[in-house]
């Protein structure tokens, strides 16, 4: 499986064998600087374009595009060459834009409250399939600058480490995105965090915590049974020591489950010593999980409790809920066969 953004320059040159070498530069710039598909490279001779359209089809075919928040949020559903489906979300802010990319088609880690997790795993994305999502979003965002990339779409980026890292290097070296504007979100793949800590580019790390005791976290995030909190927290500490980047914790507030004063106290015991920032977001509804998101007043109360305890906490605005583009809602619902198992609605697992 590979697309135009999986190709190295020498491979592109091989594809254009027989053409003058400036054609290679022209196509390379068309792809990376202008974000064009070969079919749109109108300055190329028709025969060259045809050859590229044949030999270098886009990795992502648009199935649908939806808008919310008066056009500020755009979600795409893409079909990959083998039929797998993924989603990408663009979020515009005044003067800039952030794209939320998928790193896998589906996810194998099965967090109970997450639509992607409920649908199971299809496959890893290639680096080029990840990069192409960013290129598409950058075009849509223009004239605003696409400045930030967050790996918070479908999939667990650190379970697809090599391809995700190759994508990050391309985003940095070829698309000119700064490492401090790239954020990898993980549910706690400890070996992956260790590898990240050893890399040269200091990207931001977001850890999806959701519970600050093992009994509750085991139920929400099955991976916690493999990498329990004490190990995860120690690994976060090592990441901070190695990188000096801001660490953030994601916390989806679930009514009556992890939004009580005791939960805030437990969370602060973990977050405060690390100087971690906590991003709060009310749980988004998903087909397979019955519990509800904490209502707005409860969200504010939880945030205020954290602030009182000396923890930096902000409530994240919930973008694109009405088009199922918000965190954890991505499920490629139009999937032909394979899609999420929408049939079984679970209540809180015990
Ligand atoms: N696998 C990675 C990144 C993708 S999930 C991870 O889990 O961090 C992106 C974010 O959405 C994570 O913080 C995840 O916990 C959160 N999320 C998943 N389901 C959600 C839901 N139903 N409501 C709110 N946030 C959710
Ligand atoms: Fe996978 Fe992240 Fe969803 Fe968990 S929350 S199932 S790790 S995508």
mmCIF file of C-alpha atoms and ligand atoms in Angstrom:
data_model
loop_
_atom_site.group_PDB
_atom_site.id
_atom_site.type_symbol
_atom_site.label_atom_id
_atom_site.label_comp_id
_atom_site.label_asym_id
_atom_site.label_seq_id
_atom_site.Cartn_x
_atom_site.Cartn_y
_atom_site.Cartn_z
ATOM 1 C CA UNK A 1 0.000 0.000 0.000
ATOM 2 C CA UNK A 2 1.581 3.295 -0.966
ATOM 3 C CA UNK A 3 0.597 6.681 -2.355
ATOM 4 C CA UNK A 4 2.320 9.785 -3.690
ATOM 5 C CA UNK A 5 3.485 10.840 -0.234
ATOM 6 C CA UNK A 6 5.108 7.476 0.407
ATOM 7 C CA UNK A 7 7.377 7.998 -2.581
ATOM 8 C CA UNK A 8 10.982 9.094 -2.170
ATOM 9 C CA UNK A 9 12.421 11.515 -4.665
ATOM 10 C CA UNK A 10 14.532 8.832 -6.356
ATOM 11 C CA UNK A 11 11.436 6.679 -6.756
ATOM 12 C CA UNK A 12 9.625 9.583 -8.375
ATOM 13 C CA UNK A 13 12.609 10.044 -10.699
ATOM 14 C CA UNK A 14 12.356 6.368 -11.648
ATOM 15 C CA UNK A 15 8.677 6.819 -12.392
ATOM 16 C CA UNK A 16 9.532 9.738 -14.654
ATOM 17 C CA UNK A 17 12.422 7.959 -16.389
ATOM 18 C CA UNK A 18 13.063 9.432 -19.811
ATOM 19 C CA UNK A 19 11.778 12.871 -18.837
ATOM 20 C CA UNK A 20 14.133 15.809 -18.249
ATOM 21 C CA UNK A 21 15.214 16.008 -14.605
ATOM 22 C CA UNK A 22 13.483 19.347 -13.977
ATOM 23 C CA UNK A 23 10.193 17.466 -14.328
ATOM 24 C CA UNK A 24 11.042 15.600 -11.156
ATOM 25 C CA UNK A 25 11.497 18.908 -9.321
ATOM 26 C CA UNK A 26 8.290 20.216 -10.807
ATOM 27 C CA UNK A 27 6.234 17.227 -9.687
ATOM 28 C CA UNK A 28 7.924 17.080 -6.274
ATOM 29 C CA UNK A 29 7.110 20.755 -5.669
ATOM 30 C CA UNK A 30 3.609 20.259 -6.993
ATOM 31 C CA UNK A 31 3.049 17.488 -4.461
ATOM 32 C CA UNK A 32 4.784 18.917 -1.418
ATOM 33 C CA UNK A 33 4.629 22.682 -1.835
ATOM 34 C CA UNK A 34 1.384 23.191 -3.689
ATOM 35 C CA UNK A 35 -0.384 20.079 -2.418
ATOM 36 C CA UNK A 36 -1.581 19.276 -5.928
ATOM 37 C CA UNK A 37 -2.645 15.969 -7.318
ATOM 38 C CA UNK A 38 -0.937 14.997 -10.584
ATOM 39 C CA UNK A 39 -4.225 15.524 -12.452
ATOM 40 C CA UNK A 40 -4.100 19.169 -11.360
ATOM 41 C CA UNK A 41 -0.528 19.819 -12.427
ATOM 42 C CA UNK A 42 -1.591 21.655 -15.531
ATOM 43 C CA UNK A 43 1.880 22.921 -16.362
ATOM 44 C CA UNK A 44 2.956 19.343 -17.166
ATOM 45 C CA UNK A 45 2.639 17.994 -20.692
ATOM 46 C CA UNK A 46 -0.512 15.977 -21.047
ATOM 47 C CA UNK A 47 1.336 12.679 -21.560
ATOM 48 C CA UNK A 48 3.367 13.125 -18.365
ATOM 49 C CA UNK A 49 0.261 13.951 -16.419
ATOM 50 C CA UNK A 50 -1.458 10.861 -17.746
ATOM 51 C CA UNK A 51 1.528 8.734 -16.772
ATOM 52 C CA UNK A 52 1.428 10.106 -13.231
ATOM 53 C CA UNK A 53 -2.306 9.733 -12.889
ATOM 54 C CA UNK A 54 -1.843 6.106 -13.811
ATOM 55 C CA UNK A 55 1.294 5.397 -11.786
ATOM 56 C CA UNK A 56 0.721 7.694 -8.824
ATOM 57 C CA UNK A 57 -2.944 7.797 -7.863
ATOM 58 C CA UNK A 58 -3.874 9.635 -4.648
ATOM 59 C CA UNK A 59 -3.968 7.390 -1.587
ATOM 60 C CA UNK A 60 -7.175 9.033 -0.361
ATOM 61 C CA UNK A 61 -10.399 9.075 -2.352
ATOM 62 C CA UNK A 62 -12.990 11.365 -0.864
ATOM 63 C CA UNK A 63 -16.211 9.571 0.043
ATOM 64 C CA UNK A 64 -17.845 12.495 1.805
ATOM 65 C CA UNK A 65 -17.163 15.865 3.352
ATOM 66 C CA UNK A 66 -19.294 17.414 6.107
ATOM 67 C CA UNK A 67 -19.198 20.815 7.762
ATOM 68 C CA UNK A 68 -20.213 22.039 11.181
ATOM 69 C CA UNK A 69 -19.732 25.118 13.361
ATOM 70 C CA UNK A 70 -20.566 27.345 10.369
ATOM 71 C CA UNK A 71 -17.835 25.797 8.287
ATOM 72 C CA UNK A 72 -15.174 26.092 10.993
ATOM 73 C CA UNK A 73 -15.090 22.301 11.329
ATOM 74 C CA UNK A 74 -14.765 20.062 8.286
ATOM 75 C CA UNK A 75 -14.773 16.267 8.389
ATOM 76 C CA UNK A 76 -13.738 14.015 5.544
ATOM 77 C CA UNK A 77 -14.425 10.355 5.100
ATOM 78 C CA UNK A 78 -11.820 8.800 2.814
ATOM 79 C CA UNK A 79 -11.569 5.440 1.094
ATOM 80 C CA UNK A 80 -8.044 4.040 0.883
ATOM 81 C CA UNK A 81 -6.825 2.030 -2.091
ATOM 82 C CA UNK A 82 -7.818 -1.289 -0.485
ATOM 83 C CA UNK A 83 -11.246 -0.019 0.542
ATOM 84 C CA UNK A 84 -10.423 0.698 4.203
ATOM 85 C CA UNK A 85 -12.047 3.903 5.471
ATOM 86 C CA UNK A 86 -10.673 6.643 7.651
ATOM 87 C CA UNK A 87 -11.674 10.120 8.761
ATOM 88 C CA UNK A 88 -9.874 13.450 9.095
ATOM 89 C CA UNK A 89 -11.106 16.604 10.844
ATOM 90 C CA UNK A 90 -10.047 20.191 10.148
ATOM 91 C CA UNK A 91 -10.681 22.782 12.851
ATOM 92 C CA UNK A 92 -10.322 26.442 11.939
ATOM 93 C CA UNK A 93 -9.505 29.059 14.533
ATOM 94 C CA UNK A 94 -9.021 32.763 13.902
ATOM 95 C CA UNK A 95 -5.938 33.027 11.692
ATOM 96 C CA UNK A 96 -4.859 29.399 11.913
ATOM 97 C CA UNK A 97 -6.069 25.847 11.609
ATOM 98 C CA UNK A 98 -5.479 22.449 13.201
ATOM 99 C CA UNK A 99 -5.966 19.087 11.591
ATOM 100 C CA UNK A 100 -6.801 15.948 13.520
ATOM 101 C CA UNK A 101 -5.423 12.966 11.601
ATOM 102 C CA UNK A 102 -6.026 9.241 11.743
ATOM 103 C CA UNK A 103 -3.055 6.931 12.207
ATOM 104 C CA UNK A 104 -4.853 3.601 11.750
ATOM 105 C CA UNK A 105 -8.047 2.403 10.119
ATOM 106 C CA UNK A 106 -9.874 1.430 13.306
ATOM 107 C CA UNK A 107 -8.086 0.672 16.557
ATOM 108 C CA UNK A 108 -7.273 -2.559 18.360
ATOM 109 C CA UNK A 109 -7.162 -1.122 21.884
ATOM 110 C CA UNK A 110 -10.883 -1.239 22.549
ATOM 111 C CA UNK A 111 -11.459 1.676 24.930
ATOM 112 C CA UNK A 112 -15.080 1.152 25.855
ATOM 113 C CA UNK A 113 -16.294 4.740 25.333
ATOM 114 C CA UNK A 114 -14.617 5.321 21.935
ATOM 115 C CA UNK A 115 -16.442 4.818 18.636
ATOM 116 C CA UNK A 116 -13.219 3.879 16.847
ATOM 117 C CA UNK A 117 -12.409 1.316 19.521
ATOM 118 C CA UNK A 118 -15.922 -0.108 19.317
ATOM 119 C CA UNK A 119 -15.392 -0.787 15.613
ATOM 120 C CA UNK A 120 -12.219 -2.850 15.958
ATOM 121 C CA UNK A 121 -9.021 -2.709 13.932
ATOM 122 C CA UNK A 122 -8.591 -2.809 10.156
ATOM 123 C CA UNK A 123 -4.984 -1.853 9.473
ATOM 124 C CA UNK A 124 -2.099 0.551 10.025
ATOM 125 C CA UNK A 125 -1.897 3.614 7.788
ATOM 126 C CA UNK A 126 1.279 4.263 5.821
ATOM 127 C CA UNK A 127 3.255 7.444 6.428
ATOM 128 C CA UNK A 128 2.032 8.736 3.068
ATOM 129 C CA UNK A 129 -1.611 8.112 3.960
ATOM 130 C CA UNK A 130 -1.121 10.163 7.116
ATOM 131 C CA UNK A 131 0.710 12.973 5.304
ATOM 132 C CA UNK A 132 -1.917 13.131 2.562
ATOM 133 C CA UNK A 133 -4.574 13.917 5.187
ATOM 134 C CA UNK A 134 -2.508 16.924 6.266
ATOM 135 C CA UNK A 135 -1.971 18.046 2.674
ATOM 136 C CA UNK A 136 -5.717 17.890 1.975
ATOM 137 C CA UNK A 137 -6.495 19.847 5.148
ATOM 138 C CA UNK A 138 -3.835 22.447 4.360
ATOM 139 C CA UNK A 139 -5.490 23.133 1.013
ATOM 140 C CA UNK A 140 -8.921 23.423 2.548
ATOM 141 C CA UNK A 141 -7.627 25.716 5.308
ATOM 142 C CA UNK A 142 -6.007 28.196 2.908
ATOM 143 C CA UNK A 143 -5.627 31.133 3.056
ATOM 144 C CA UNK A 144 -5.404 30.430 6.793
ATOM 145 C CA UNK A 145 -2.213 28.653 7.720
ATOM 146 C CA UNK A 146 -2.487 25.053 8.764
ATOM 147 C CA UNK A 147 -0.202 25.280 11.768
ATOM 148 C CA UNK A 148 -1.029 22.325 14.011
ATOM 149 C CA UNK A 149 -1.383 18.604 13.582
ATOM 150 C CA UNK A 150 -2.827 16.417 16.316
ATOM 151 C CA UNK A 151 -2.816 12.619 16.142
ATOM 152 C CA UNK A 152 -6.246 12.355 17.730
ATOM 153 C CA UNK A 153 -8.252 10.873 14.879
ATOM 154 C CA UNK A 154 -8.812 7.160 14.413
ATOM 155 C CA UNK A 155 -6.248 4.787 15.802
ATOM 156 C CA UNK A 156 -3.456 4.656 18.347
ATOM 157 C CA UNK A 157 -0.408 6.403 16.860
ATOM 158 C CA UNK A 158 2.108 4.676 19.111
ATOM 159 C CA UNK A 159 0.806 1.265 18.051
ATOM 160 C CA UNK A 160 1.889 2.243 14.505
ATOM 161 C CA UNK A 161 5.123 3.830 15.602
ATOM 162 C CA UNK A 162 7.441 3.621 12.586
ATOM 163 C CA UNK A 163 4.948 4.921 10.048
ATOM 164 C CA UNK A 164 3.696 7.654 12.355
ATOM 165 C CA UNK A 165 7.239 8.770 13.038
ATOM 166 C CA UNK A 166 8.095 8.785 9.325
ATOM 167 C CA UNK A 167 5.008 10.959 8.767
ATOM 168 C CA UNK A 168 6.110 13.357 11.519
ATOM 169 C CA UNK A 169 9.550 13.716 9.962
ATOM 170 C CA UNK A 170 7.950 14.505 6.583
ATOM 171 C CA UNK A 171 5.560 17.033 8.118
ATOM 172 C CA UNK A 172 8.503 18.712 9.757
ATOM 173 C CA UNK A 173 11.115 18.512 6.998
ATOM 174 C CA UNK A 174 8.965 18.817 3.912
ATOM 175 C CA UNK A 175 5.824 20.659 4.956
ATOM 176 C CA UNK A 176 7.693 22.940 7.333
ATOM 177 C CA UNK A 177 5.540 22.289 10.413
ATOM 178 C CA UNK A 178 7.310 22.952 13.668
ATOM 179 C CA UNK A 179 7.693 20.071 16.120
ATOM 180 C CA UNK A 180 6.083 22.099 18.881
ATOM 181 C CA UNK A 181 2.922 22.244 16.771
ATOM 182 C CA UNK A 182 2.733 18.483 16.383
ATOM 183 C CA UNK A 183 0.958 16.516 19.109
ATOM 184 C CA UNK A 184 0.909 12.766 19.517
ATOM 185 C CA UNK A 185 -1.970 11.508 21.621
ATOM 186 C CA UNK A 186 -1.648 8.089 23.210
ATOM 187 C CA UNK A 187 -3.765 6.039 25.501
ATOM 188 C CA UNK A 188 -0.561 4.937 27.226
ATOM 189 C CA UNK A 189 1.589 2.710 25.026
ATOM 190 C CA UNK A 190 4.593 2.823 27.341
ATOM 191 C CA UNK A 191 7.255 1.463 24.933
ATOM 192 C CA UNK A 192 6.097 4.008 22.341
ATOM 193 C CA UNK A 193 6.437 6.905 24.781
ATOM 194 C CA UNK A 194 9.966 5.728 25.561
ATOM 195 C CA UNK A 195 10.863 5.688 21.876
ATOM 196 C CA UNK A 196 9.348 9.149 21.437
ATOM 197 C CA UNK A 197 11.518 10.398 24.284
ATOM 198 C CA UNK A 198 14.633 9.231 22.444
ATOM 199 C CA UNK A 199 13.782 11.012 19.166
ATOM 200 C CA UNK A 200 15.427 14.241 18.186
ATOM 201 C CA UNK A 201 12.269 16.171 17.279
ATOM 202 C CA UNK A 202 10.502 17.236 20.470
ATOM 203 C CA UNK A 203 6.810 16.762 19.688
ATOM 204 C CA UNK A 204 4.081 17.364 22.253
ATOM 205 C CA UNK A 205 2.724 14.405 24.134
ATOM 206 C CA UNK A 206 -0.919 14.073 25.158
ATOM 207 C CA UNK A 207 -1.858 11.104 27.306
ATOM 208 C CA UNK A 208 -5.486 10.038 27.418
ATOM 209 C CA UNK A 209 -5.829 9.346 31.115
ATOM 210 C CA UNK A 210 -9.582 9.452 31.914
ATOM 211 C CA UNK A 211 -9.078 7.720 35.253
ATOM 212 C CA UNK A 212 -6.443 8.153 37.937
ATOM 213 C CA UNK A 213 -6.860 4.813 39.704
ATOM 214 C CA UNK A 214 -6.214 1.401 38.176
ATOM 215 C CA UNK A 215 -9.581 -0.130 39.075
ATOM 216 C CA UNK A 216 -11.515 2.445 37.052
ATOM 217 C CA UNK A 217 -8.916 2.823 34.304
ATOM 218 C CA UNK A 218 -8.833 -0.953 33.752
ATOM 219 C CA UNK A 219 -12.537 -0.767 32.911
ATOM 220 C CA UNK A 220 -12.354 2.243 30.603
ATOM 221 C CA UNK A 221 -9.005 1.597 28.934
ATOM 222 C CA UNK A 222 -8.183 -2.126 28.637
ATOM 223 C CA UNK A 223 -4.525 -1.322 27.851
ATOM 224 C CA UNK A 224 -4.186 -0.172 31.462
ATOM 225 C CA UNK A 225 -4.026 -3.820 32.517
ATOM 226 C CA UNK A 226 -0.809 -4.125 30.534
ATOM 227 C CA UNK A 227 0.688 -0.728 31.414
ATOM 228 C CA UNK A 228 -0.775 0.326 34.760
ATOM 229 C CA UNK A 229 -0.840 3.895 36.009
ATOM 230 C CA UNK A 230 2.337 3.789 38.099
ATOM 231 C CA UNK A 231 4.350 2.677 35.066
ATOM 232 C CA UNK A 232 2.591 5.121 32.738
ATOM 233 C CA UNK A 233 3.160 8.057 35.072
ATOM 234 C CA UNK A 234 6.828 7.180 35.551
ATOM 235 C CA UNK A 235 7.246 6.982 31.766
ATOM 236 C CA UNK A 236 5.593 10.402 31.377
ATOM 237 C CA UNK A 237 8.059 11.762 33.914
ATOM 238 C CA UNK A 238 10.926 10.378 31.853
ATOM 239 C CA UNK A 239 9.473 11.938 28.704
ATOM 240 C CA UNK A 240 9.323 15.305 30.385
ATOM 241 C CA UNK A 241 12.867 14.995 31.667
ATOM 242 C CA UNK A 242 14.099 14.087 28.183
ATOM 243 C CA UNK A 243 12.110 16.594 26.160
ATOM 244 C CA UNK A 244 11.081 19.517 28.324
ATOM 245 C CA UNK A 245 7.851 19.731 26.349
ATOM 246 C CA UNK A 246 4.477 20.391 27.871
ATOM 247 C CA UNK A 247 2.706 17.209 28.815
ATOM 248 C CA UNK A 248 -1.049 17.137 28.733
ATOM 249 C CA UNK A 249 -3.613 14.721 30.005
ATOM 250 C CA UNK A 250 -6.902 14.204 28.211
ATOM 251 C CA UNK A 251 -9.865 13.535 30.438
ATOM 252 C CA UNK A 252 -13.274 12.750 28.944
ATOM 253 C CA UNK A 253 -15.737 13.564 31.711
ATOM 254 C CA UNK A 254 -18.268 10.776 32.174
ATOM 255 C CA UNK A 255 -21.222 11.585 34.362
ATOM 256 C CA UNK A 256 -21.018 9.881 37.755
ATOM 257 C CA UNK A 257 -17.979 7.844 36.676
ATOM 258 C CA UNK A 258 -14.893 10.069 36.694
ATOM 259 C CA UNK A 259 -16.282 13.534 37.463
ATOM 260 C CA UNK A 260 -16.559 13.415 41.251
ATOM 261 C CA UNK A 261 -14.480 15.492 43.686
ATOM 262 C CA UNK A 262 -12.507 12.359 44.592
ATOM 263 C CA UNK A 263 -11.589 11.889 40.920
ATOM 264 C CA UNK A 264 -10.295 15.457 40.755
ATOM 265 C CA UNK A 265 -8.196 14.830 43.865
ATOM 266 C CA UNK A 266 -6.684 11.628 42.432
ATOM 267 C CA UNK A 267 -6.011 13.338 39.128
ATOM 268 C CA UNK A 268 -4.305 16.254 40.815
ATOM 269 C CA UNK A 269 -2.013 13.859 42.705
ATOM 270 C CA UNK A 270 -0.757 12.646 39.331
ATOM 271 C CA UNK A 271 -0.876 15.854 37.289
ATOM 272 C CA UNK A 272 0.556 18.371 39.746
ATOM 273 C CA UNK A 273 3.992 16.805 40.291
ATOM 274 C CA UNK A 274 4.387 16.522 36.513
ATOM 275 C CA UNK A 275 3.224 20.087 35.885
ATOM 276 C CA UNK A 276 0.858 18.517 33.361
ATOM 277 C CA UNK A 277 -1.936 20.434 31.731
ATOM 278 C CA UNK A 278 -5.353 18.780 31.871
ATOM 279 C CA UNK A 279 -7.721 19.029 28.902
ATOM 280 C CA UNK A 280 -11.276 18.359 29.943
ATOM 281 C CA UNK A 281 -13.931 17.379 27.463
ATOM 282 C CA UNK A 282 -17.399 16.073 28.224
ATOM 283 C CA UNK A 283 -17.722 12.525 26.885
ATOM 284 C CA UNK A 284 -19.156 12.501 23.383
ATOM 285 C CA UNK A 285 -21.974 10.055 22.835
ATOM 286 C CA UNK A 286 -21.077 6.914 20.894
ATOM 287 C CA UNK A 287 -23.320 4.050 19.838
ATOM 288 C CA UNK A 288 -21.696 1.413 22.029
ATOM 289 C CA UNK A 289 -21.482 3.142 25.406
ATOM 290 C CA UNK A 290 -24.450 4.096 27.504
ATOM 291 C CA UNK A 291 -22.992 6.487 30.062
ATOM 292 C CA UNK A 292 -23.402 10.218 29.466
ATOM 293 C CA UNK A 293 -21.075 13.158 29.279
ATOM 294 C CA UNK A 294 -20.921 15.409 32.333
ATOM 295 C CA UNK A 295 -23.279 18.405 31.917
ATOM 296 C CA UNK A 296 -21.652 21.856 31.488
ATOM 297 C CA UNK A 297 -22.034 22.939 35.127
ATOM 298 C CA UNK A 298 -20.356 19.740 36.300
ATOM 299 C CA UNK A 299 -17.541 20.240 33.805
ATOM 300 C CA UNK A 300 -16.911 23.734 35.161
ATOM 301 C CA UNK A 301 -17.057 22.500 38.743
ATOM 302 C CA UNK A 302 -14.508 19.769 37.970
ATOM 303 C CA UNK A 303 -12.226 22.297 36.299
ATOM 304 C CA UNK A 304 -12.524 24.694 39.243
ATOM 305 C CA UNK A 305 -11.724 21.896 41.672
ATOM 306 C CA UNK A 306 -8.562 21.096 39.703
ATOM 307 C CA UNK A 307 -7.562 24.757 39.627
ATOM 308 C CA UNK A 308 -8.027 24.945 43.405
ATOM 309 C CA UNK A 309 -5.773 21.917 43.717
ATOM 310 C CA UNK A 310 -3.095 23.700 41.715
ATOM 311 C CA UNK A 311 -3.580 21.898 38.407
ATOM 312 C CA UNK A 312 -3.717 23.744 35.118
ATOM 313 C CA UNK A 313 -6.953 22.693 33.471
ATOM 314 C CA UNK A 314 -8.983 23.895 30.514
ATOM 315 C CA UNK A 315 -12.249 22.810 29.024
ATOM 316 C CA UNK A 316 -11.834 21.903 25.396
ATOM 317 C CA UNK A 317 -14.485 23.206 23.047
ATOM 318 C CA UNK A 318 -16.409 20.413 21.528
ATOM 319 C CA UNK A 319 -16.050 20.803 17.768
ATOM 320 C CA UNK A 320 -18.193 19.026 15.217
ATOM 321 C CA UNK A 321 -20.377 16.924 17.497
ATOM 322 C CA UNK A 322 -23.335 17.239 15.120
ATOM 323 C CA UNK A 323 -21.353 15.685 12.265
ATOM 324 C CA UNK A 324 -19.772 13.046 14.511
ATOM 325 C CA UNK A 325 -16.416 14.748 14.092
ATOM 326 C CA UNK A 326 -15.677 15.271 17.789
ATOM 327 C CA UNK A 327 -13.118 13.329 19.796
ATOM 328 C CA UNK A 328 -13.824 9.643 19.902
ATOM 329 C CA UNK A 329 -16.746 9.794 17.489
ATOM 330 C CA UNK A 330 -14.840 8.847 14.374
ATOM 331 C CA UNK A 331 -16.084 5.512 13.163
ATOM 332 C CA UNK A 332 -16.212 5.665 9.358
ATOM 333 C CA UNK A 333 -19.868 4.829 9.597
ATOM 334 C CA UNK A 334 -20.473 4.603 5.855
ATOM 335 C CA UNK A 335 -18.037 1.715 5.720
ATOM 336 C CA UNK A 336 -19.084 -0.942 3.264
ATOM 337 C CA UNK A 337 -18.910 -4.064 5.391
ATOM 338 C CA UNK A 338 -16.539 -4.051 8.325
ATOM 339 C CA UNK A 339 -17.726 -0.794 10.073
ATOM 340 C CA UNK A 340 -18.320 -0.343 13.762
ATOM 341 C CA UNK A 341 -20.440 -2.818 15.650
ATOM 342 C CA UNK A 342 -23.302 -0.487 16.298
ATOM 343 C CA UNK A 343 -25.598 -3.235 17.471
ATOM 344 C CA UNK A 344 -24.480 -3.735 21.049
ATOM 345 C CA UNK A 345 -24.913 -0.807 23.324
ATOM 346 C CA UNK A 346 -22.944 -1.375 26.482
ATOM 347 C CA UNK A 347 -23.586 0.172 29.809
ATOM 348 C CA UNK A 348 -20.577 0.945 31.979
ATOM 349 C CA UNK A 349 -18.610 -2.286 32.091
ATOM 350 C CA UNK A 350 -18.075 -3.706 35.535
HETATM 351 N N1 LIG B 1 -5.608 6.548 20.412
HETATM 352 C C1 LIG B 1 -5.191 7.831 20.832
HETATM 353 C C2 LIG B 1 -5.594 8.958 19.880
HETATM 354 C C3 LIG B 1 -6.957 8.872 19.257
HETATM 355 S S1 LIG B 1 -8.325 9.096 20.353
HETATM 356 C C4 LIG B 1 -5.687 8.108 22.231
HETATM 357 O O1 LIG B 1 -6.539 7.374 22.699
HETATM 358 O O2 LIG B 1 -5.197 9.057 22.832
HETATM 359 C C5 LIG B 1 -8.316 10.860 20.595
HETATM 360 C C6 LIG B 1 -8.897 11.318 21.910
HETATM 361 O O3 LIG B 1 -10.312 11.124 21.936
HETATM 362 C C7 LIG B 1 -8.353 10.578 23.106
HETATM 363 O O4 LIG B 1 -8.048 11.477 24.140
HETATM 364 C C8 LIG B 1 -9.532 9.694 23.475
HETATM 365 O O5 LIG B 1 -9.477 9.258 24.793
HETATM 366 C C9 LIG B 1 -10.670 10.610 23.210
HETATM 367 N N2 LIG B 1 -11.985 9.980 23.142
HETATM 368 C C10 LIG B 1 -12.265 8.744 22.690
HETATM 369 N N3 LIG B 1 -13.595 8.514 22.773
HETATM 370 C C11 LIG B 1 -14.158 9.646 23.269
HETATM 371 C C12 LIG B 1 -15.491 10.047 23.553
HETATM 372 N N4 LIG B 1 -16.515 9.237 23.320
HETATM 373 N N5 LIG B 1 -15.696 11.282 24.054
HETATM 374 C C13 LIG B 1 -14.657 12.128 24.261
HETATM 375 N N6 LIG B 1 -13.381 11.825 23.998
HETATM 376 C C14 LIG B 1 -13.116 10.584 23.500
HETATM 377 FE FE1 LIG B 2 -8.025 3.462 20.281
HETATM 378 FE FE2 LIG B 2 -7.662 5.937 21.330
HETATM 379 FE FE3 LIG B 2 -10.127 5.000 20.808
HETATM 380 FE FE4 LIG B 2 -8.715 3.930 22.815
HETATM 381 S S1 LIG B 2 -9.465 6.066 22.677
HETATM 382 S S2 LIG B 2 -9.892 2.792 21.281
HETATM 383 S S3 LIG B 2 -6.669 3.990 21.970
HETATM 384 S S4 LIG B 2 -8.550 5.418 19.315
#
